[in-house]
Amino acid sequence: MSSTFHGQLTVSIFGQSHGSAIGVTIDGLPPGEAVDLEALQDFLNRRAPGGNAWSTSRKEEDAPEILSGLLEGYTCGAPLTAIIRNKNTRSGDYANLKDLPRPGHADYTAQIKYGGFQDSAGGGHFSGRLTAPLCIAGGICMQVLARRGITIGAHIAAIGGIPDEPFDPVHLTREDLLAPGYKPFPVRSDAQGEAMQARIAQVKAEGDSVGGLIQCAVLGLPPGLGDPMLDGLENRIARLVFAIPAVKGIEFGAGFAAAGMRGSENNDPFCLEDGQVRTATNHAGGILGGISNGMPLLFQAAVKPTPSIAQRQRSVSLSRREEAGLEIQGRHDPCIVPRAVPCVEAAAALAVCDAFLEQEVRRVL
Amino acid sequence: MSSTFHGQLTVSIFGQSHGSAIGVTIDGLPPGEAVDLEALQDFLNRRAPGGNAWSTSRKEEDAPEILSGLLEGYTCGAPLTAIIRNKNTRSGDYANLKDLPRPGHADYTAQIKYGGFQDSAGGGHFSGRLTAPLCIAGGICMQVLARRGITIGAHIAAIGGIPDEPFDPVHLTREDLLAPGYKPFPVRSDAQGEAMQARIAQVKAEGDSVGGLIQCAVLGLPPGLGDPMLDGLENRIARLVFAIPAVKGIEFGAGFAAAGMRGSENNDPFCLEDGQVRTATNHAGGILGGISNGMPLLFQAAVKPTPSIAQRQRSVSLSRREEAGLEIQGRHDPCIVPRAVPCVEAAAALAVCDAFLEQEVRRVL
Amino acid sequence: MSSTFHGQLTVSIFGQSHGSAIGVTIDGLPPGEAVDLEALQDFLNRRAPGGNAWSTSRKEEDAPEILSGLLEGYTCGAPLTAIIRNKNTRSGDYANLKDLPRPGHADYTAQIKYGGFQDSAGGGHFSGRLTAPLCIAGGICMQVLARRGITIGAHIAAIGGIPDEPFDPVHLTREDLLAPGYKPFPVRSDAQGEAMQARIAQVKAEGDSVGGLIQCAVLGLPPGLGDPMLDGLENRIARLVFAIPAVKGIEFGAGFAAAGMRGSENNDPFCLEDGQVRTATNHAGGILGGISNGMPLLFQAAVKPTPSIAQRQRSVSLSRREEAGLEIQGRHDPCIVPRAVPCVEAAAALAVCDAFLEQEVRRVL
Amino acid sequence: MSSTFHGQLTVSIFGQSHGSAIGVTIDGLPPGEAVDLEALQDFLNRRAPGGNAWSTSRKEEDAPEILSGLLEGYTCGAPLTAIIRNKNTRSGDYANLKDLPRPGHADYTAQIKYGGFQDSAGGGHFSGRLTAPLCIAGGICMQVLARRGITIGAHIAAIGGIPDEPFDPVHLTREDLLAPGYKPFPVRSDAQGEAMQARIAQVKAEGDSVGGLIQCAVLGLPPGLGDPMLDGLENRIARLVFAIPAVKGIEFGAGFAAAGMRGSENNDPFCLEDGQVRTATNHAGGILGGISNGMPLLFQAAVKPTPSIAQRQRSVSLSRREEAGLEIQGRHDPCIVPRAVPCVEAAAALAVCDAFLEQEVRRVL
């Protein structure tokens, strides 16, 4: 337990930020699935930091090497393992994190849990860098799902309180869903996106960081996927989305807003559209009783501001048992929300692919 | 998969609302744990509907019968199974739900998934009644945790937009934590509680229902519990809390509010208090990198309004493929939020007990 | 972990020999499967002790009550739970087992593991009685498999060294496979069966017990079921067959005999029969690389003699730390092999049904 | 499911014989465990083929590269991943195996299961080469266990019917246990070992192969490890030992011999030795009710003869649907039993380490 998801798919993620390599093993993919490595690389590039305003300038070349499970471009039924070599393996500038933990990071809790044996360089196994293998696994699942007519997309729903336009919960089209992902700054409204980028620039200039919201949708899901109680789509997606280090909240459909609504408002009336059963509204986010109802699946994740900031902060020296000031050296990423967008898509893809595979078992018998 | 949680504890929940019995098996409890059945019954009574304004008048006598795993008041190491017999097993008034699904319920998705074989009486396995076995399992875990100094409590944080006072995230005491649970209407501020009850009465009179928020806290957690990535405390708690049918969102610590904050605000500075490492604020909700940091663990769940309302609603006849009006007969529960409070506690208790057991493995070696 | 099997099917077994009830929950059965309760009862009766020479005269009325998961004779998609009430719940005559453990029983190891909190009456959770819920689960799976053309049967292969005729590993027919199960003493050769019964009678007269072998076969398995490495058919079947308390060995196909063979003898040549790929011999027991090859699946389990015997035995008083003689009171079962035959079938049925469900996932995509 | 073991430890094995790399991820090792890479290499060398009479001359340099989980020689709490690059990645000589499957190999079943997408070069994921990552994981667990006083060893118990001397089941010493592992040909009696090697040479000369038995023991196990029913030591060990491709049978303690014994013979009387509870004999193989009793744990595995032989064999062309002769090119390993000895140790080490970690959870509470 810890870094393994165990369902129809077993997904095992490994590596530390500054170790030799990070990677992932996916066991349970059906054989004969084409994996387009170029498309996968494009997807991974969406989470890689670039030379732009809202990310660190550390250049990660996240080119995965497939060690197993793929033969001449097709899954072969054996576990698929992919790794990414770490270029940045020096750990000098992280030496004191075991003594003087950074606020908002896992330095302190890792120190307690692993008794000083943890790899603290760059956050070790807790680093946001570990979302790269998550994206490899999710990116492959997205290709598997796409061939079955299921599309996943996300956009920045807000940064520092500046909102983007939300997806239309009822009439969302595939084009609308995919559009943000093609942009360097994945928003729906470019005007709002510019305001967000201005906010990021300002925050960066102040040596600070800022959080945001990500909205994700799944289109083309047949009704009947997911299970009641512990393996509903909400349970599975939540479990995987919280694997992204900075996520602190998740809501499906109307979510927290539903808490203030009445049943007569929140209930989605059933209706017929071209002979298909649909709902007139979609406060349920496409999920009833943990199971897809054929409407767009919609959820939103809250991403906290990056804890690494340039400003001086208060901490405690664990060895000296005294309070002490802390300044984190190096360049900081003032906002990871844009890069977290594909990570949220990847987490959703893994959860949906898992539920899809399980549903198939039950159906065929 | 579906109704089984599989970690250090394996928790398997079974039953349908109007079947012969509902129940739960917990495998993995340490031997020699005293189980106070009277205290457990008191806990279960908190989720049982009473003859009050905010719940249905159907009287459930949720007296569990322990079938195994308990010997002379102590766990014996074998799986513990408890069942509750259903009194209300007539299913006549649910006959047409397979054809005319209720908006907001799982009737439609169950029909698709199980092809008409599902038990639709009273919602079957999707019924809120299945939270009773969840509470049995969680109630036992709460006793196990209490002996280790870990206390769990929750309160109604809001109903229909009327807020209760939140827990103090830094200085929460055991008394404050447990106080709401002793009240018939589990709030912190009785004045706010009365306003909420008035709102419920009004909504009920209009044949409608209303949703709300539940805030839950865990006190006394040692630092170091939970794991990075897929088995963090957030992942485990989220997976279990979404097992409660009406929950549509969850947030930890500052949660969605953190999305609008800056790093310099959201980061909790480390400080020393009586020689203990603590944080001056608690936006992290006691969790860093998925692992407890020794501060109060805090989260909030969004509960949608009960979908069963007296008002006429729009649905679709699945056999005739035409839209049709639907009126749900019988008495309705205008607000399940008060009854969901112990369910949220139970879900948290299971997740925390699971993480507690796992942490112990790693520590002793 | 302990009494839960977690694959495509989750099977959770609970209860103690002299507790209120024993039972099982099966999560993951497809919906719409007819369960013939009369046929299930017939199957359970095969493991129940009767008034015959080779079993104790304690009369167990193993009539399961289905608590959930079944609606009007069909699985409804929700977890299926069945319990059997224990009639014999007095525990007086087992009081001293915690101090003076019976040789060959789990009394000593349970005392160490559970620190005295274990339920030692009748062997508690370690009792052979717990094979009744295993047979409920397996019996249901046998019905599911039978509808897909897969038949499972077993017979006593030997008792105390007296052999039965083995199944024909290549040309086994459905009739030959099922024949032993219809007999009160499940052997192929009635002459050998009489010799075995005479041996049992003799052993019983001497206050002793005797062990034996059980051979089990599965017919009608399509090729392609099972997985390499850890979830091969051998791995799954072995894991489940060792859940039967007295089993101490298992071999597939030629098994231990293969260890003395040459490759040229042991390899099964492929051939064509009516256009079907088959093998001319079947030393592999129908499994290559953990995966079914379409030939009869064959395995054999070794059952140790019942440890409860009337003769005086040597033990140690754990409290007094001194060696002491032990005489086990009550009637003893001189040979459990006949009753273990349906248990082995049940274990095989669970493993095969699990692999069958998994294979379906991979196939359909 | 398939190549992942999921208990206290999650062990995920990946790779194909002629792919880029094979490897393993172990999640759940306690932090702060020293891993002696030199000792690990020595252990791996025991399964590597050398230039001797009984193995193929293909030289595998099984030098694992640790990608994660290890920091300055100690486990750091994050998943440990190790890979071995494959030198031999040409696949030309395996091209026709998809059409003309080798008897005794998984070629045919893989073709059916994976529909032609499988990697058949060198047996792909079914290759005995995949026991190398199993040995990496097991070898690390052996180091973890050794620090707790638990030692694992095995020897060739027989080859082609020529027996070695068995371990003393009651008075086995650590020296006796480890002695065979230091020898190039791991037997107890060198005279018997020479006879075995002569048999192998003869078989090789005839273009044939031969099987054998491996006996394995675990010393120093505290009583109380393992669980009843599905997670007994027998269940866990069997599940892991059957991951070794050629194993077709397993027996614990007296095993199959117990089937012919009487209870009065087979029951191990309890006795006191230096104040310790022990048993005078050890037919149980150190396991009662799935739980260790403090005596040496003993089991034996049956290894079938290598299916690859030089002699011409009968097969079927799957495309032409006609019988056809088959000659397997290249050098063959006439007996894999010596190389399988460390693999059996590794499988036992994983199972025991898993049970050890679990027991610790229960004990501390």
PDB file of N, CA and C in Angstrom, chain D residues 187-219:
ATOM      1  N   VAL D 187      23.359 -29.409  -3.113  1.00  0.00           N
ATOM      2  CA  VAL D 187      22.834 -30.623  -2.473  1.00  0.00           C
ATOM      3  C   VAL D 187      23.449 -30.761  -1.088  1.00  0.00           C
ATOM      4  N   ARG D 188      22.888 -31.671  -0.298  1.00  0.00           N
ATOM      5  CA  ARG D 188      23.462 -31.949   1.011  1.00  0.00           C
ATOM      6  C   ARG D 188      24.534 -33.035   0.867  1.00  0.00           C
ATOM      7  N   SER D 189      24.189 -34.106   0.168  1.00  0.00           N
ATOM      8  CA  SER D 189      25.152 -35.193  -0.002  1.00  0.00           C
ATOM      9  C   SER D 189      25.888 -35.028  -1.325  1.00  0.00           C
ATOM     10  N   ASP D 190      27.193 -34.824  -1.246  1.00  0.00           N
ATOM     11  CA  ASP D 190      27.942 -34.607  -2.483  1.00  0.00           C
ATOM     12  C   ASP D 190      27.953 -35.856  -3.356  1.00  0.00           C
ATOM     13  N   ALA D 191      27.923 -37.003  -2.723  1.00  0.00           N
ATOM     14  CA  ALA D 191      27.894 -38.246  -3.496  1.00  0.00           C
ATOM     15  C   ALA D 191      26.624 -38.313  -4.326  1.00  0.00           C
ATOM     16  N   GLN D 192      25.508 -38.004  -3.688  1.00  0.00           N
ATOM     17  CA  GLN D 192      24.244 -38.008  -4.428  1.00  0.00           C
ATOM     18  C   GLN D 192      24.267 -36.927  -5.495  1.00  0.00           C
ATOM     19  N   GLY D 193      24.885 -35.818  -5.165  1.00  0.00           N
ATOM     20  CA  GLY D 193      24.982 -34.725  -6.128  1.00  0.00           C
ATOM     21  C   GLY D 193      25.744 -35.143  -7.377  1.00  0.00           C
ATOM     22  N   GLU D 194      26.790 -35.950  -7.171  1.00  0.00           N
ATOM     23  CA  GLU D 194      27.540 -36.405  -8.347  1.00  0.00           C
ATOM     24  C   GLU D 194      26.713 -37.347  -9.206  1.00  0.00           C
ATOM     25  N   ALA D 195      25.956 -38.197  -8.530  1.00  0.00           N
ATOM     26  CA  ALA D 195      25.074 -39.100  -9.282  1.00  0.00           C
ATOM     27  C   ALA D 195      24.050 -38.290 -10.083  1.00  0.00           C
ATOM     28  N   MET D 196      23.537 -37.247  -9.460  1.00  0.00           N
ATOM     29  CA  MET D 196      22.561 -36.399 -10.159  1.00  0.00           C
ATOM     30  C   MET D 196      23.200 -35.744 -11.382  1.00  0.00           C
ATOM     31  N   GLN D 197      24.412 -35.232 -11.206  1.00  0.00           N
ATOM     32  CA  GLN D 197      25.075 -34.550 -12.318  1.00  0.00           C
ATOM     33  C   GLN D 197      25.386 -35.519 -13.460  1.00  0.00           C
ATOM     34  N   ALA D 198      25.685 -36.744 -13.080  1.00  0.00           N
ATOM     35  CA  ALA D 198      25.912 -37.758 -14.119  1.00  0.00           C
ATOM     36  C   ALA D 198      24.610 -37.999 -14.882  1.00  0.00           C
ATOM     37  N   ARG D 199      23.529 -38.061 -14.158  1.00  0.00           N
ATOM     38  CA  ARG D 199      22.228 -38.257 -14.800  1.00  0.00           C
ATOM     39  C   ARG D 199      21.913 -37.084 -15.747  1.00  0.00           C
ATOM     40  N   ILE D 200      22.203 -35.892 -15.298  1.00  0.00           N
ATOM     41  CA  ILE D 200      21.952 -34.720 -16.145  1.00  0.00           C
ATOM     42  C   ILE D 200      22.803 -34.788 -17.425  1.00  0.00           C
ATOM     43  N   ALA D 201      24.070 -35.182 -17.246  1.00  0.00           N
ATOM     44  CA  ALA D 201      24.957 -35.262 -18.411  1.00  0.00           C
ATOM     45  C   ALA D 201      24.430 -36.277 -19.421  1.00  0.00           C
ATOM     46  N   GLN D 202      23.951 -37.391 -18.895  1.00  0.00           N
ATOM     47  CA  GLN D 202      23.422 -38.456 -19.753  1.00  0.00           C
ATOM     48  C   GLN D 202      22.177 -37.982 -20.510  1.00  0.00           C
ATOM     49  N   VAL D 203      21.298 -37.350 -19.763  1.00  0.00           N
ATOM     50  CA  VAL D 203      20.059 -36.836 -20.336  1.00  0.00           C
ATOM     51  C   VAL D 203      20.369 -35.803 -21.419  1.00  0.00           C
ATOM     52  N   LYS D 204      21.344 -34.973 -21.141  1.00  0.00           N
ATOM     53  CA  LYS D 204      21.734 -33.942 -22.101  1.00  0.00           C
ATOM     54  C   LYS D 204      22.251 -34.571 -23.386  1.00  0.00           C
ATOM     55  N   ALA D 205      23.048 -35.596 -23.201  1.00  0.00           N
ATOM     56  CA  ALA D 205      23.611 -36.284 -24.359  1.00  0.00           C
ATOM     57  C   ALA D 205      22.513 -36.863 -25.235  1.00  0.00           C
ATOM     58  N   GLU D 206      21.409 -37.207 -24.605  1.00  0.00           N
ATOM     59  CA  GLU D 206      20.292 -37.794 -25.353  1.00  0.00           C
ATOM     60  C   GLU D 206      19.340 -36.717 -25.869  1.00  0.00           C
ATOM     61  N   GLY D 207      19.731 -35.470 -25.705  1.00  0.00           N
ATOM     62  CA  GLY D 207      18.864 -34.380 -26.191  1.00  0.00           C
ATOM     63  C   GLY D 207      17.586 -34.258 -25.397  1.00  0.00           C
ATOM     64  N   ASP D 208      17.660 -34.669 -24.141  1.00  0.00           N
ATOM     65  CA  ASP D 208      16.444 -34.693 -23.317  1.00  0.00           C
ATOM     66  C   ASP D 208      16.648 -33.807 -22.087  1.00  0.00           C
ATOM     67  N   SER D 209      15.677 -33.789 -21.204  1.00  0.00           N
ATOM     68  CA  SER D 209      15.791 -33.003 -19.971  1.00  0.00           C
ATOM     69  C   SER D 209      15.216 -33.830 -18.823  1.00  0.00           C
ATOM     70  N   VAL D 210      15.394 -33.336 -17.607  1.00  0.00           N
ATOM     71  CA  VAL D 210      14.918 -34.104 -16.450  1.00  0.00           C
ATOM     72  C   VAL D 210      14.460 -33.161 -15.332  1.00  0.00           C
ATOM     73  N   GLY D 211      13.450 -33.605 -14.571  1.00  0.00           N
ATOM     74  CA  GLY D 211      12.896 -32.791 -13.488  1.00  0.00           C
ATOM     75  C   GLY D 211      13.461 -33.161 -12.133  1.00  0.00           C
ATOM     76  N   GLY D 212      12.887 -32.582 -11.090  1.00  0.00           N
ATOM     77  CA  GLY D 212      13.396 -32.888  -9.757  1.00  0.00           C
ATOM     78  C   GLY D 212      12.568 -32.267  -8.659  1.00  0.00           C
ATOM     79  N   LEU D 213      13.068 -32.432  -7.453  1.00  0.00           N
ATOM     80  CA  LEU D 213      12.390 -31.907  -6.276  1.00  0.00           C
ATOM     81  C   LEU D 213      13.291 -30.904  -5.571  1.00  0.00           C
ATOM     82  N   ILE D 214      12.691 -29.911  -4.949  1.00  0.00           N
ATOM     83  CA  ILE D 214      13.451 -28.961  -4.133  1.00  0.00           C
ATOM     84  C   ILE D 214      12.837 -28.930  -2.752  1.00  0.00           C
ATOM     85  N   GLN D 215      13.693 -29.094  -1.739  1.00  0.00           N
ATOM     86  CA  GLN D 215      13.200 -28.974  -0.367  1.00  0.00           C
ATOM     87  C   GLN D 215      13.666 -27.639   0.203  1.00  0.00           C
ATOM     88  N   CYS D 216      12.756 -26.939   0.858  1.00  0.00           N
ATOM     89  CA  CYS D 216      13.077 -25.623   1.406  1.00  0.00           C
ATOM     90  C   CYS D 216      12.680 -25.579   2.870  1.00  0.00           C
ATOM     91  N   ALA D 217      13.467 -24.868   3.664  1.00  0.00           N
ATOM     92  CA  ALA D 217      13.145 -24.738   5.081  1.00  0.00           C
ATOM     93  C   ALA D 217      13.334 -23.301   5.552  1.00  0.00           C
ATOM     94  N   VAL D 218      12.562 -22.943   6.554  1.00  0.00           N
ATOM     95  CA  VAL D 218      12.689 -21.625   7.187  1.00  0.00           C
ATOM     96  C   VAL D 218      12.938 -21.860   8.667  1.00  0.00           C
ATOM     97  N   LEU D 219      14.033 -21.329   9.153  1.00  0.00           N
ATOM     98  CA  LEU D 219      14.412 -21.491  10.564  1.00  0.00           C
ATOM     99  C   LEU D 219      14.289 -20.158  11.298  1.00  0.00           C
TER     100      LEU D 219
END
